[in-house]
Short mmCIF file of C-alpha atoms and ligand atoms in Angstrom, two decimals:
data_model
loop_
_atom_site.label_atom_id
_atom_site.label_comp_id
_atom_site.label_asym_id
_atom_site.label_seq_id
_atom_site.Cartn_x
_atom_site.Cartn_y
_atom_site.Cartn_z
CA UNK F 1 8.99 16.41 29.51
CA UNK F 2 8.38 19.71 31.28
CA UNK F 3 5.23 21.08 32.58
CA UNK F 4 3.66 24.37 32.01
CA UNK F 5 2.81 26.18 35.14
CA UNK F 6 -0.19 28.12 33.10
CA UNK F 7 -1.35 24.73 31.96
CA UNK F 8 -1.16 23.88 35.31
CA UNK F 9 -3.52 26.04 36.87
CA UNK F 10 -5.73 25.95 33.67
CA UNK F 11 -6.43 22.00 35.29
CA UNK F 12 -6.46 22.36 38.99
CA UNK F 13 -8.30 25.97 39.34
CA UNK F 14 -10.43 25.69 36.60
CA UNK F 15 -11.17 22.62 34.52
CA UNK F 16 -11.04 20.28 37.80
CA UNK F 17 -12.52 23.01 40.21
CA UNK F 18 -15.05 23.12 38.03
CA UNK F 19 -16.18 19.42 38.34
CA UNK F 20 -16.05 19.89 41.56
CA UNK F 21 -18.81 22.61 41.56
CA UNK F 22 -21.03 21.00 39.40
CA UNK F 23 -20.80 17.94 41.75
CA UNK F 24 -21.59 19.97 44.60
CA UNK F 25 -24.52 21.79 42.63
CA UNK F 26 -26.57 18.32 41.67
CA UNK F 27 -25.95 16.75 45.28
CA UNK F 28 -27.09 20.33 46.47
CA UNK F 29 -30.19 20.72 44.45
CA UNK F 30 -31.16 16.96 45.26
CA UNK F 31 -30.79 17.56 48.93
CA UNK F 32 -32.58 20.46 49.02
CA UNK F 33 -35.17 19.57 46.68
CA UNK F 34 -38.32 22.37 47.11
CA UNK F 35 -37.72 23.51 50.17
CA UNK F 36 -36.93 26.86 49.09
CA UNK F 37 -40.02 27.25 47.60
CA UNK F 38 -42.10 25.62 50.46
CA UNK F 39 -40.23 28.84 52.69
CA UNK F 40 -41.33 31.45 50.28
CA UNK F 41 -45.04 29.56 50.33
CA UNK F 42 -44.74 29.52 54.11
CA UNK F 43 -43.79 33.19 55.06
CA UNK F 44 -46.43 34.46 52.20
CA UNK F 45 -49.27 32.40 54.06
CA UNK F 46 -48.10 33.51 57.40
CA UNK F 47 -48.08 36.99 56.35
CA UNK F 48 -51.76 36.52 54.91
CA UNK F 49 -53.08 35.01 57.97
CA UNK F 50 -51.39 37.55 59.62
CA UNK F 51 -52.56 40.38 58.12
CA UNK F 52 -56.19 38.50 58.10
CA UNK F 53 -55.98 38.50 61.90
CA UNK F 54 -54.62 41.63 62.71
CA UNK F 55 -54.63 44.09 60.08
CA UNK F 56 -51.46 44.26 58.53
CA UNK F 57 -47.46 43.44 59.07
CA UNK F 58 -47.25 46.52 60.98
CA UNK F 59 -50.35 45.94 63.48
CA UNK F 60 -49.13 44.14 66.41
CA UNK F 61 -50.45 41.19 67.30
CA UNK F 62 -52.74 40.04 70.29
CA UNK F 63 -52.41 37.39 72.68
CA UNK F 64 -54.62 34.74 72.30
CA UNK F 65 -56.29 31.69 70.39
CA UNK F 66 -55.91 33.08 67.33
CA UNK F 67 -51.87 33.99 67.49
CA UNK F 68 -51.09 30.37 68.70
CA UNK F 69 -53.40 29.11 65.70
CA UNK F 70 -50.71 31.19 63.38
CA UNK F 71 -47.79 29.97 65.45
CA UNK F 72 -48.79 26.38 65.57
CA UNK F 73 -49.81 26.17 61.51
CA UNK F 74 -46.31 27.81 61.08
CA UNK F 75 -44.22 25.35 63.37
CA UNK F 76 -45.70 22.71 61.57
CA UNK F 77 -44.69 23.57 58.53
CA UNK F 78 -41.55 24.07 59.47
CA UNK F 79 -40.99 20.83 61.01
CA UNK F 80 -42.66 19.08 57.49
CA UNK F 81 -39.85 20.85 55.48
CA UNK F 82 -36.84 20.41 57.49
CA UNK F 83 -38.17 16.93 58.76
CA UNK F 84 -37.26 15.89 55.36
CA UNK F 85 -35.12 17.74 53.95
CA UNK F 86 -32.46 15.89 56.83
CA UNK F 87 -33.00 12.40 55.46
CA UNK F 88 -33.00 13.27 51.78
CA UNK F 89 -29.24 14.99 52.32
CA UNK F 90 -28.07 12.47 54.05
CA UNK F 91 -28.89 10.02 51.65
CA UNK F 92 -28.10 11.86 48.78
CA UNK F 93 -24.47 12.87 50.45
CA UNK F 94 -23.87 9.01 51.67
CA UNK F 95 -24.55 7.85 47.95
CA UNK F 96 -22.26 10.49 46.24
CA UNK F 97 -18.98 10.03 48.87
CA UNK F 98 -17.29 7.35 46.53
CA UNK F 99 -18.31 9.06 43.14
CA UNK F 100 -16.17 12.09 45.03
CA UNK F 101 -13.67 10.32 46.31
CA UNK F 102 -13.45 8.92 42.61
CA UNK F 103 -13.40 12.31 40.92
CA UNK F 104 -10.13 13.28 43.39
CA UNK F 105 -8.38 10.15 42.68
CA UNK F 106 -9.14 11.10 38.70
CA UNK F 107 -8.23 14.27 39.19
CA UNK F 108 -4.83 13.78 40.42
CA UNK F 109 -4.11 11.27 38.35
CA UNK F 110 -4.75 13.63 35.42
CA UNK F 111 -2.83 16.37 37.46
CA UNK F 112 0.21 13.71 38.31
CA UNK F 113 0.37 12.81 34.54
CA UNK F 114 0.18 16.73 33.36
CA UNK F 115 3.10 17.80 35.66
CA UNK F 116 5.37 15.22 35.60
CA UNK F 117 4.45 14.21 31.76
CA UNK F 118 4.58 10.88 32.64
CA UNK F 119 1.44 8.55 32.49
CA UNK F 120 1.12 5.94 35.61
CA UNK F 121 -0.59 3.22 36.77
CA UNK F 122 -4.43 4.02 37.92
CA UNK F 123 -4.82 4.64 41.51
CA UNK F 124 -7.65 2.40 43.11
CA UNK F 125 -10.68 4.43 44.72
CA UNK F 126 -10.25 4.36 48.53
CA UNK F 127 -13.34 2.79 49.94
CA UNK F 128 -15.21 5.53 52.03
CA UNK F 129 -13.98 5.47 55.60
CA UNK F 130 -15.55 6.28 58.76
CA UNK F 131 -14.24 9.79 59.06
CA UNK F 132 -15.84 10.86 55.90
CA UNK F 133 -19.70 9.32 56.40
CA UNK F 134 -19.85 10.91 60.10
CA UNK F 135 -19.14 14.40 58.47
CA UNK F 136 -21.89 13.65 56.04
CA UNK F 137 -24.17 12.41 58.25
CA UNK F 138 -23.72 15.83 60.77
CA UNK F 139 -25.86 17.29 58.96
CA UNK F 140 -28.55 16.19 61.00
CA UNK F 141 -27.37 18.04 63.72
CA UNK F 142 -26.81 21.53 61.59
CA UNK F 143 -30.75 20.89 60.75
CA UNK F 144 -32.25 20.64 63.89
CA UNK F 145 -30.26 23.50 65.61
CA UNK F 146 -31.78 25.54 62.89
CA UNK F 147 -35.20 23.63 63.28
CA UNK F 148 -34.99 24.23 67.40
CA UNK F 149 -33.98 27.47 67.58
CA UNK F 150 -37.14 28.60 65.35
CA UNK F 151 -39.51 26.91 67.18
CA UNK F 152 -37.95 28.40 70.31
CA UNK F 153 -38.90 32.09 68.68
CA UNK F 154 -41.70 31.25 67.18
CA UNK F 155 -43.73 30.36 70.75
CA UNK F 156 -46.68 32.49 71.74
CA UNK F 157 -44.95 34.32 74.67
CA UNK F 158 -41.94 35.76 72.40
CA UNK F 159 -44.14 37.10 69.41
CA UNK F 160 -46.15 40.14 69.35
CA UNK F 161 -45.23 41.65 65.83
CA UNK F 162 -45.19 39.92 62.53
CA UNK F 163 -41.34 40.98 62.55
CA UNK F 164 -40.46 38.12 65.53
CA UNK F 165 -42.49 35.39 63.82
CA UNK F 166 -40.72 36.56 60.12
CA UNK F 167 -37.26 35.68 62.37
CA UNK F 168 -38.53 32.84 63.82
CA UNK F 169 -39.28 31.51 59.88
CA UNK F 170 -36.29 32.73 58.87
CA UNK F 171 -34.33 30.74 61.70
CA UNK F 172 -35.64 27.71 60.12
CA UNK F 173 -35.13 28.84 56.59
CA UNK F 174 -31.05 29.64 57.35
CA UNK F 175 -31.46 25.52 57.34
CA UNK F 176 -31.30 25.56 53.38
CA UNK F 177 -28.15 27.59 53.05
CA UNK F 178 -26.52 25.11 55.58
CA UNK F 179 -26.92 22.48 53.56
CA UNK F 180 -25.66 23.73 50.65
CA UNK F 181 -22.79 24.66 53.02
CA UNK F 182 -22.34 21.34 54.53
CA UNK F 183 -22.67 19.59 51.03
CA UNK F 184 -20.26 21.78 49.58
CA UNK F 185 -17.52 20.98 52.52
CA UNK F 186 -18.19 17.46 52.54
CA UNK F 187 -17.73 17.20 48.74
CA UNK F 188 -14.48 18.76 48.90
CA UNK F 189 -13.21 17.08 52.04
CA UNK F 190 -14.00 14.06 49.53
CA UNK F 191 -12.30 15.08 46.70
CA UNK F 192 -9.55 15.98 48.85
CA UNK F 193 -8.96 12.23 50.51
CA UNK F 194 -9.26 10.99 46.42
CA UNK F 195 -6.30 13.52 45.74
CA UNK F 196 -4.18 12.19 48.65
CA UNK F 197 -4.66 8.59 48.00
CA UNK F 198 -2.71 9.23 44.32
CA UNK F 199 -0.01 11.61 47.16
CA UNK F 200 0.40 8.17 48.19
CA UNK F 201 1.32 6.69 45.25
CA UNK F 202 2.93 8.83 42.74
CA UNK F 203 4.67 11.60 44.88
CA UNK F 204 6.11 12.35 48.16
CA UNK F 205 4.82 15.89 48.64
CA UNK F 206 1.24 17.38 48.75
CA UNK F 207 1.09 20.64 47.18
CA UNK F 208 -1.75 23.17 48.51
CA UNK F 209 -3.38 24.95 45.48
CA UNK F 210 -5.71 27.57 46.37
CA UNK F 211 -8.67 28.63 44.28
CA UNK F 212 -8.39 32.01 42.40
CA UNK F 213 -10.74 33.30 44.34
CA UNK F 214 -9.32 32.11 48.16
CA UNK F 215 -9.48 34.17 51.38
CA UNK F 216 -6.24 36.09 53.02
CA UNK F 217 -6.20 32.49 55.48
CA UNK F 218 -5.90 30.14 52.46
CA UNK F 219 -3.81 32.36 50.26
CA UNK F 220 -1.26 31.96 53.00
CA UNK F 221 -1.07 28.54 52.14
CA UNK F 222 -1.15 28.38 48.48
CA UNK F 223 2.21 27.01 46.94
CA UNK F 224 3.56 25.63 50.31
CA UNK F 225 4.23 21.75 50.28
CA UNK F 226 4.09 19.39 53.10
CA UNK F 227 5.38 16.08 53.13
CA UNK F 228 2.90 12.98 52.95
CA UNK F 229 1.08 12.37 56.39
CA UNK F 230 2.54 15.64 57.91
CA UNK F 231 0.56 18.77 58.20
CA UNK F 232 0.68 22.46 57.32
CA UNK F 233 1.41 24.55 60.06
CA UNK F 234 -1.63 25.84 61.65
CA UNK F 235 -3.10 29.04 62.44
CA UNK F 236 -1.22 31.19 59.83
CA UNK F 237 -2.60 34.14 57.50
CA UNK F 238 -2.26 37.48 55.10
CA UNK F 239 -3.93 39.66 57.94
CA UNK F 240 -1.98 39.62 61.12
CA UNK F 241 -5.25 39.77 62.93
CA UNK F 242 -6.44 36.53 61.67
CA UNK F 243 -3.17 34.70 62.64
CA UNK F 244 -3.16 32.05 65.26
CA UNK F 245 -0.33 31.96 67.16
CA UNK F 246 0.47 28.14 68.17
CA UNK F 247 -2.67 26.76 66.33
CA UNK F 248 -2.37 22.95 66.05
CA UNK F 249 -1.33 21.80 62.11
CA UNK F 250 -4.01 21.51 59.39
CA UNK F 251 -4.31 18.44 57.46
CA UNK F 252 -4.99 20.26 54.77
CA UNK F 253 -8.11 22.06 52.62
CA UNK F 254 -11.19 22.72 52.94
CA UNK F 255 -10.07 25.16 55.14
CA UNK F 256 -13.73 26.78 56.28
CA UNK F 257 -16.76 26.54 54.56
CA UNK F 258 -16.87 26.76 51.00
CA UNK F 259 -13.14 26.76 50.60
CA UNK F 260 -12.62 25.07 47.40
CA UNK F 261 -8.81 24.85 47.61
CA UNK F 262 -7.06 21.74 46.94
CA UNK F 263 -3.84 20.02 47.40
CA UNK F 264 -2.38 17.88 44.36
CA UNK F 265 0.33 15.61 44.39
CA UNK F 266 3.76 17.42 43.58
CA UNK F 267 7.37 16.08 43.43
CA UNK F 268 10.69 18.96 43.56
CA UNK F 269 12.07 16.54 40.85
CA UNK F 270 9.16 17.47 37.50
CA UNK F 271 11.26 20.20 35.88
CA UNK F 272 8.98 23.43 34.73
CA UNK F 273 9.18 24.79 30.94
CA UNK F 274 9.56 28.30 32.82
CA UNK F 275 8.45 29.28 36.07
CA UNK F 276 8.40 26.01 38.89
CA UNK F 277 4.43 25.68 39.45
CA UNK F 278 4.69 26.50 43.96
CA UNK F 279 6.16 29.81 42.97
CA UNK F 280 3.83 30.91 40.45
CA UNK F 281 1.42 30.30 42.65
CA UNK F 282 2.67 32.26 45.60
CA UNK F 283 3.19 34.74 42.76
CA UNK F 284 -0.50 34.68 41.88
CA UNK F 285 -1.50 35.15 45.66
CA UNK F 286 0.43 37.98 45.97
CA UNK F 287 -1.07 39.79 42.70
CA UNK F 288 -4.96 38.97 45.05
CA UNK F 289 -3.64 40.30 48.01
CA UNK F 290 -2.37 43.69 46.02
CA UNK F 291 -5.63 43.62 44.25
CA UNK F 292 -7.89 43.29 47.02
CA UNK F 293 -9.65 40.45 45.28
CA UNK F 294 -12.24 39.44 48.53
CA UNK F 295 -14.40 36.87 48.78
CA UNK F 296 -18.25 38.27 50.14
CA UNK F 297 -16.85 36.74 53.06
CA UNK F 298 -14.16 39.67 53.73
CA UNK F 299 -13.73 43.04 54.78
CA UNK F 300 -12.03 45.85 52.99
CA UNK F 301 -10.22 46.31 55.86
CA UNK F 302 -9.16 42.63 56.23
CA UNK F 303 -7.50 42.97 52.81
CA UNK F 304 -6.01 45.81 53.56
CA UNK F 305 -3.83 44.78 56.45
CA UNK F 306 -3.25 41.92 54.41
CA UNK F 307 -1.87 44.09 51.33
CA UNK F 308 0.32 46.10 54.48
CA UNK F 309 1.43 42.92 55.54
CA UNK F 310 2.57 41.62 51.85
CA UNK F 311 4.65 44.64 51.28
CA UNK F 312 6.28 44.33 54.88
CA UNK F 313 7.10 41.17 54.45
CA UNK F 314 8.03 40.30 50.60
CA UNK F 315 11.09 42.50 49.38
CA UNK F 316 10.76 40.97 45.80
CA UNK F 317 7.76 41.50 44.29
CA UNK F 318 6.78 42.04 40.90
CA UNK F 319 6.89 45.88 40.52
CA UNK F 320 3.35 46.07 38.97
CA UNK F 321 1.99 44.20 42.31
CA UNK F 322 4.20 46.14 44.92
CA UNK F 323 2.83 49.58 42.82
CA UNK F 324 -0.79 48.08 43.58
CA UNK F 325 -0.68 47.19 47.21
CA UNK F 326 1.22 50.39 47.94
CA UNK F 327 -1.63 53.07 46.22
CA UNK F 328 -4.55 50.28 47.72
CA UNK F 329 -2.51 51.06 51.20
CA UNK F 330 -2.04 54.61 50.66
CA UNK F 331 -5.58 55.72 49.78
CA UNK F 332 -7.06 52.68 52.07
CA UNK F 333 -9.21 51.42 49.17
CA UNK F 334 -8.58 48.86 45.88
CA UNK F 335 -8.80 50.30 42.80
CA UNK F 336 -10.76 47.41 40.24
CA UNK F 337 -8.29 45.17 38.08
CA UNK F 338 -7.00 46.96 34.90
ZN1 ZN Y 1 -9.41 27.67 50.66
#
């Protein structure tokens, strides 16, 4: 039977990116718990205090007993919050490894059985190695850089205005977002060794499939294949000025943080109902390189050497798409989707 490349990317970008997400989002909100709120609580009693002591945000502050009673009340805070918000992630990540590692071997299962419209045997869940608990477990380390480098700012001799102890809270504060960050690769990275251990037993290629949302580095690997235990070649990307020349291989997604781009099993020998599934894809990257559709991530002018670079190097595309990058390279700005 042959597959539908729409119904394709229906599975992998959406329906199975989506469990992915929501996966991410409960281990994220466990790990994190209240610390956001505990910030907000923090900086609004600082502040008070603060503005008891001196007058207001914008009265400087004086040297003295009182300042290092502010400074001490506020490093202890934040070493309550991020003291625990460390353990809680790492238990929270260590528990969910083999429920993601589960969800990638389901995943391409249901993938393997949609593209080559065969059903197989079930793949067994790899137990969680090594590899995968130390990267869960770093997030200790991503913690207490945050954690050190605030209570470096926030000592007596390097704050004078309430705008140097507001950076020294928000040094420890950037702690939340870099959980979510770590949680989110760590997931993937999961989901990702799940997806190769059905590579290993249904198909001889691994396919990369980029999310529809993916960067000018990862759309550069969308709908290229590499052969089971080799890698992709390293280094490469849209924007000429990202490229690394002689960059060692990549084993394969996530690529940076949140990259959500996965690679499925494929086989050259599941026949498509119209166009093979690697070229529509490549297809599709091209249409978000002549669309300029960035991530927050990326500059305007990042996509637009990309777009320069897509029409230098890609004689065949769709007219719609070469019209698109060439009035986004002409007037140095993307117009939004029709
Ligand atoms: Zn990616």
């Amino acid at each position: 039977m042959a597959y539908d490349s729409d119904h394709l990317f229906r599975l992998a970008q959406d329906d199975h990116l989506g469990e992915v997400v929501d996966l991410e989002k409960r281990i994220g909100e466990t790990a994190i718990g209240d610390s956001e709120t505990l910030f907000a609580q923090l900086i609004r009693r600082t502040l008070a205090a603060w503005s008891r002591a001196y007058g207001g945000p914008d009265q400087p502050g004086a040297p003295g007993d009182m300042l290092r009673r502010i400074l001490a009340a506020a490093r202890a805070a934040i070493r309550r919050i991020l003291d625990s918000l460390t353990p809680r992630t790492a238990t929270v990540l260590g528990e969910s490894l083999s429920e993601a590692l589960a969800l990638g071997v389901r995943q391409g299962g249901e993938f393997v059985r949609a593209a080559s419209g065969r059903r197989r045997r079930a793949v067994a869940v790899p137990r969680v190695g090594r590899a995968l608990l130390d990267e869960a477990h770093r997030i200790g380390e991503l913690v207490v850089q945050r954690r050190d480098r605030a209570l470096f700012l926030l000592h007596p001799d390097r704050v004078s205005r309430w705008s140097h102890l507001l950076a020294g809270l928000g040094a420890a504060r950037a702690a939340v977002p870099a959980v979510r960050a770590h949680v989110a690769w760590v997931v993937n990275t999961a989901v990702n060794e799940g997806l190769d251990a059905v590579v290993r037993a249904s198909a001889r290629m691994r396919l990369w499939v980029s999310e529809a949302s993916a960067c000018v580095n990862c759309l550069a690997y969308t709908g290229r294949t590499a052969l089971i235990g080799e890698p992709f070649p390293g280094g490469r990307s849209w924007d000429p000025r990202q490229r690394r020349i002689r960059a060692p291989g990549v084993d394969g997604p996530p690529l940076h943080a949140h990259c959500r781009c996965r690679c499925v099993p494929w086989s050259d020998f599941w026949t498509a109902s119209g166009i093979p599934f690697p070229l529509a894809l490549e297809r599709e990257a091209h249409r978000s390189l002549a669309y300029g559709r960035a991530r927050p991530t990326e500059s305007r002018a990042a996509r637009l050497r990309a777009a320069r670079e897509l029409l230098r190097t890609e004689p065949d595309l769709l007219p719609s798409v070469e019209a698109r990058a060439r009035t986004a390279v002409r007037t140095g700005r993307f117009t939004a989707a029709a």
